[in-house]
Short mmCIF file of C-alpha atoms in Angstrom, two decimals:
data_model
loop_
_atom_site.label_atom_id
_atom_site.label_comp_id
_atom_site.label_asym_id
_atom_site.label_seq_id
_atom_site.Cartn_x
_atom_site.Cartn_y
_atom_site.Cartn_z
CA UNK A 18 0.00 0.00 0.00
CA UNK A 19 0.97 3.64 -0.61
CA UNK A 20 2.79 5.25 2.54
CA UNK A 21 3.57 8.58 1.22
CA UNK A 22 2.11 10.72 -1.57
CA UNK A 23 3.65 13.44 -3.76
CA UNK A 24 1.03 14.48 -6.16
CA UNK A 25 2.70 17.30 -8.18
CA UNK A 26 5.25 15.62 -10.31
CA UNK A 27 6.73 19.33 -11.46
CA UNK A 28 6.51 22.83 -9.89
CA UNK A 29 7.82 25.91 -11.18
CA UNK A 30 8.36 28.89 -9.09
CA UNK A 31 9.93 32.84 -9.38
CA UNK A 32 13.33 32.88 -7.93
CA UNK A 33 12.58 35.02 -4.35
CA UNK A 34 9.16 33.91 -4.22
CA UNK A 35 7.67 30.99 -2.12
CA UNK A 36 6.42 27.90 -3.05
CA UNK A 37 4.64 24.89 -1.07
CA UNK A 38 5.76 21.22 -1.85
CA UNK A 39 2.69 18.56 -1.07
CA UNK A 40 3.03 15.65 0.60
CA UNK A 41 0.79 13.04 2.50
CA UNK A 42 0.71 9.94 4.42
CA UNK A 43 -1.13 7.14 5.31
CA UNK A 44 -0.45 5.17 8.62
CA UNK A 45 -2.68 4.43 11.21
CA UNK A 46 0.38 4.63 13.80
CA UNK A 47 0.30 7.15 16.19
CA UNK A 48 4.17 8.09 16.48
CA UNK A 49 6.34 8.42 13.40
CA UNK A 50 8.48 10.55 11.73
CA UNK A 51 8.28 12.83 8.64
CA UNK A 52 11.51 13.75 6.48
CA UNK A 53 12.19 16.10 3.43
CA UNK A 54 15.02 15.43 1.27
CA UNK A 55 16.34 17.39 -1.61
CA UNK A 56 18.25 15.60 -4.66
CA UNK A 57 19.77 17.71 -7.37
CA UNK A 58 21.17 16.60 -10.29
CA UNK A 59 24.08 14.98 -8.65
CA UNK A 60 22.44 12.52 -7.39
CA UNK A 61 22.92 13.09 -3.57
CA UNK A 62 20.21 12.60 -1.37
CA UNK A 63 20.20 15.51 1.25
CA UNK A 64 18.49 15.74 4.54
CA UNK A 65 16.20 18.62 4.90
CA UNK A 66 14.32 19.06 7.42
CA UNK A 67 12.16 16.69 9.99
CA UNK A 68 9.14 16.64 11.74
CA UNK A 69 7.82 13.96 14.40
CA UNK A 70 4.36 12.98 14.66
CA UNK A 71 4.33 14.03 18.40
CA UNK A 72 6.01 17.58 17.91
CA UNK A 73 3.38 20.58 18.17
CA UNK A 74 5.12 22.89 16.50
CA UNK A 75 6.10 22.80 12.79
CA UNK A 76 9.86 22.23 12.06
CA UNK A 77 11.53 24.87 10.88
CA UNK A 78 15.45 25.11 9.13
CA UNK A 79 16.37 27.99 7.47
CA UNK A 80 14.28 28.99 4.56
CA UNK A 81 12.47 26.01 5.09
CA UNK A 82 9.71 24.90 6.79
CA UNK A 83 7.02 22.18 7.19
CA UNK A 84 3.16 22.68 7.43
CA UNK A 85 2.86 19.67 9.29
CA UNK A 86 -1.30 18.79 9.70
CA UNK A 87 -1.60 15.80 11.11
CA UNK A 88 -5.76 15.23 10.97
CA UNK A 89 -5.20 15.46 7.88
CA UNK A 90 -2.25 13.43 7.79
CA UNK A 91 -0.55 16.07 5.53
CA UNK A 92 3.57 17.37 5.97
CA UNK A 93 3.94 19.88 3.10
CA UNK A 94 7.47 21.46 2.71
CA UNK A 95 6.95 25.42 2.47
CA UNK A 96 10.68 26.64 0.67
CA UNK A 97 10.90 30.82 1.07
CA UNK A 98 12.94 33.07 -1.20
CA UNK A 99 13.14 30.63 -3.62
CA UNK A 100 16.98 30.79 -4.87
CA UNK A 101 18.25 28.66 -8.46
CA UNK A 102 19.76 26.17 -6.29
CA UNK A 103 17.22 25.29 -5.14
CA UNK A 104 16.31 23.73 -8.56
CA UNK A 105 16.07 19.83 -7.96
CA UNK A 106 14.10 16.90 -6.91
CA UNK A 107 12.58 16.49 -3.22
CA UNK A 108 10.97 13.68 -1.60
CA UNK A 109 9.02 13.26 1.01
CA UNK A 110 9.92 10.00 3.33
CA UNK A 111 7.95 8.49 6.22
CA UNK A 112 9.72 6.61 9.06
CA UNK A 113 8.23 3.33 10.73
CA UNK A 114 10.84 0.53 10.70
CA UNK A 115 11.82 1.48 7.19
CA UNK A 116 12.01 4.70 5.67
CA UNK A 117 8.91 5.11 2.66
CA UNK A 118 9.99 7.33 -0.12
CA UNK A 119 7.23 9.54 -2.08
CA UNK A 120 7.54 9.93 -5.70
CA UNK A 121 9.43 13.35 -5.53
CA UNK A 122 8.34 15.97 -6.84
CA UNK A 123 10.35 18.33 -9.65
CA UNK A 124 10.90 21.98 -8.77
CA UNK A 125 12.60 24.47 -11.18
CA UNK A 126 13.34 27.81 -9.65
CA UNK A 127 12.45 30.49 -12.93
CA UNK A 128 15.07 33.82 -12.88
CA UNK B 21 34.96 7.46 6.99
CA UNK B 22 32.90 10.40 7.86
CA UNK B 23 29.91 9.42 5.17
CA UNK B 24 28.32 6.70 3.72
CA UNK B 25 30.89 5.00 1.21
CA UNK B 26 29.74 3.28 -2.07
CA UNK B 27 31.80 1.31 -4.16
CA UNK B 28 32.38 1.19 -7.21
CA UNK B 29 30.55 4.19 -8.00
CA UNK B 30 30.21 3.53 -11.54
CA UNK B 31 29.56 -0.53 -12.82
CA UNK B 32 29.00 -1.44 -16.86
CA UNK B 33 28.23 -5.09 -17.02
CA UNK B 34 27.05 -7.20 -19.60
CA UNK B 35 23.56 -9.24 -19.29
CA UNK B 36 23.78 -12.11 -17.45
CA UNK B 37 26.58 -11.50 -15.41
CA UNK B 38 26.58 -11.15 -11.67
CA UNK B 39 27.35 -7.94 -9.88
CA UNK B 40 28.56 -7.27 -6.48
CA UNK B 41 27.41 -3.83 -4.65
CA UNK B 42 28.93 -2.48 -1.53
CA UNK B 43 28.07 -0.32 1.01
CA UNK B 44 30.26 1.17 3.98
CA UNK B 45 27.55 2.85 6.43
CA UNK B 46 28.65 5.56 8.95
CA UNK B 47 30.15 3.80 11.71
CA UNK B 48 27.42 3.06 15.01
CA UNK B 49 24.90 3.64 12.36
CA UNK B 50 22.41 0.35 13.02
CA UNK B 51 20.17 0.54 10.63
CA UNK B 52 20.96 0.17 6.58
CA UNK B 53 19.04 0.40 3.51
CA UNK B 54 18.96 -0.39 -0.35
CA UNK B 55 17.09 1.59 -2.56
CA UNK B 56 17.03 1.33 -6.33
CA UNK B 57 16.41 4.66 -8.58
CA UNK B 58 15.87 4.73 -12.28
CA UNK B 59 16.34 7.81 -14.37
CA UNK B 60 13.87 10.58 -12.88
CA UNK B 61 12.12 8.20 -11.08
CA UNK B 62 11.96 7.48 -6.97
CA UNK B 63 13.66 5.33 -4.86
CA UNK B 64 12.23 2.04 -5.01
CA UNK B 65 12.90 0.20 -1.18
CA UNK B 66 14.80 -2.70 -1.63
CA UNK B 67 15.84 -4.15 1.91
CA UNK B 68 16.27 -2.51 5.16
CA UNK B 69 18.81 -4.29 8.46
CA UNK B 70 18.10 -3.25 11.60
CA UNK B 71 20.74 -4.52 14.40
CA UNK B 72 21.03 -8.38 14.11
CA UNK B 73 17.36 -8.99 13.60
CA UNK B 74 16.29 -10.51 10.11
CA UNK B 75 16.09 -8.37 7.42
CA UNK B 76 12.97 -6.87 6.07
CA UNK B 77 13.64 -8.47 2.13
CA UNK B 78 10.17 -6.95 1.00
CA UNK B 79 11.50 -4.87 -1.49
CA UNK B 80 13.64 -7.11 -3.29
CA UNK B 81 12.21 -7.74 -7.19
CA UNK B 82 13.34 -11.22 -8.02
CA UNK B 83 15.43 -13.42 -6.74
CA UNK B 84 18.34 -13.39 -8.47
CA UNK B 85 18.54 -9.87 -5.79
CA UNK B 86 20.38 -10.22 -2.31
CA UNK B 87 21.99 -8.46 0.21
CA UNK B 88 23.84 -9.27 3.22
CA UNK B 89 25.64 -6.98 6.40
CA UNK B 90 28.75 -8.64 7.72
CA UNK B 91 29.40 -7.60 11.60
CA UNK B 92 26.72 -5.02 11.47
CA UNK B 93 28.69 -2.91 9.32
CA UNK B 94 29.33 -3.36 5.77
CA UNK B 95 26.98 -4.29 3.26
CA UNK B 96 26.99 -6.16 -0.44
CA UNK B 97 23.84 -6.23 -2.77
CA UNK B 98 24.74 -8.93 -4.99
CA UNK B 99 22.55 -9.36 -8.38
CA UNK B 100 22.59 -12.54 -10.14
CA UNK B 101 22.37 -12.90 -13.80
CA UNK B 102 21.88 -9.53 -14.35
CA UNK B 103 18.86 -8.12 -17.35
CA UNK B 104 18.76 -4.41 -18.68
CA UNK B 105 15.60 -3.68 -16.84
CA UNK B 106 18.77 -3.46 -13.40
CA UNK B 107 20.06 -0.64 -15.03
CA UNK B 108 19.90 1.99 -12.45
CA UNK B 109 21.21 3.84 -9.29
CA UNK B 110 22.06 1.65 -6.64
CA UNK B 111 21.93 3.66 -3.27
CA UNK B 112 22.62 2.48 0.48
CA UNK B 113 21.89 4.53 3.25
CA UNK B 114 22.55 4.18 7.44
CA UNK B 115 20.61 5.50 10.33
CA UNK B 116 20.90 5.76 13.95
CA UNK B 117 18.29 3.59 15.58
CA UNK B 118 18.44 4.82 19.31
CA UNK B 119 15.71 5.55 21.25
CA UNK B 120 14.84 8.88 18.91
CA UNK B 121 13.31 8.45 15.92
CA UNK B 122 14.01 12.09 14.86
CA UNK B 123 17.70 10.73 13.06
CA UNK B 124 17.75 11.23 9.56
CA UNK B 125 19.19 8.87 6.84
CA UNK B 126 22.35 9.61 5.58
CA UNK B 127 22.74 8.49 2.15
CA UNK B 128 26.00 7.37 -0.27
CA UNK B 129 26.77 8.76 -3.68
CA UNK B 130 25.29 5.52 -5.18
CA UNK B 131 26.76 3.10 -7.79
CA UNK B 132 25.13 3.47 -11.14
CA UNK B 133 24.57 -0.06 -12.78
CA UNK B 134 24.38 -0.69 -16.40
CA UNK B 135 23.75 -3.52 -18.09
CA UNK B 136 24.42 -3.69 -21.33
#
């Protein structure tokens, strides 16, 4: 079964302006963890930001944050002042034993 | 090492051969994974270690896939008989597995497989 949704496959956004990554989960668990990570076109994975189930405040790290709603079992990724690097791939991930990887989603930062 | 090693990053084989994939995790890092990643596409869970308990092996497409982690520590994805269809990123990944679940992955470069 599906753990983790990503439903936009490609988002573009103006370089300074925000833009709001989707993501959501299914799991009937009560404590779990939520990751972001961002893979440019190297290849590397890299860690973004986290956010556990139990936390009651969203996660923030730098320019980027997480809407984190967890009735609605939702953990968007909000980036800010969009810059060019931040042109690459992110996924979403979901921790229970194993670490469930969304389908990632595509953003290209415009000039 | 300070990362997550991979080795060798790069692997051309020809079809039907058997390949050999290793993985160095971070050292005190319990947990390791396999993931497999075709071009623009996600990672696709191959098989997670945890400790010394048996191996969750759910991902794994066929058969002719296994891994194994010597001493808790390094790890080899071995494909058998490799087909075309293998052609793709190989990456490994290790985790603390304390008593907080807040750790995050830490992820190699990958070895990119082709089979040609």
């Amino acid at each position: 079964a599906q753990k983790i949704t990503q439903t936009q496959p490609g988002m573009f956004v103006q370089e300074k302006e925000a833009v709001t990554l989707d993501c959501t989960y299914d799991t009937s668990d009560q404590s779990y963890g939520l990751f972001w990570y961002k893979q440019p076109s190297s290849g590397e994975m890299i860690f973004l930001i986290y956010q556990g189930s139990y936390d009651e405040q969203n996660a923030t790290e730098g320019r980027y944050s997480l809407n984190f709603q967890k009735a609605r079992k939702s953990a968007n990724l909000v980036i800010s002042a969009s810059q060019l690097g931040d042109s690459a791939m992110y996924f979403c991930a979901i921790i229970f034993n194993q670490f469930y990887f969304g389908t990632g989603t595509s953003l290209t930062v415009i000039p | 090492g300070a990362g997550v090693s991979q080795s060798p990053s790069n692997k051309v084989t020809e079809k039907g051969k058997d390949v050999e994939l290793r993985c160095d995790p971070i050292s005190g890092h319990t947990a390791l994974y396999w993931y497999r990643q075709s071009l623009g596409q996600g990672l696709e869970f191959l098989i997670y270690f945890q400790g010394n308990s048996a191996p969750d092996k759910s991902g794994l497409p066929s058969d002719r896939f296994s891994a194994e982690r010597t001493g808790g520590s390094v790890s080899t994805l071995t494909i058998q008989r490799t087909q075309q269809e293998d052609s793709a990123v190989y990456l490994c990944a290790s985790r603390y597995t304390g008593q907080f679940m807040n750790t995050e992955a830490f992820f190699g470069q990958g070895t990119r497989l082709t089979v040609v």
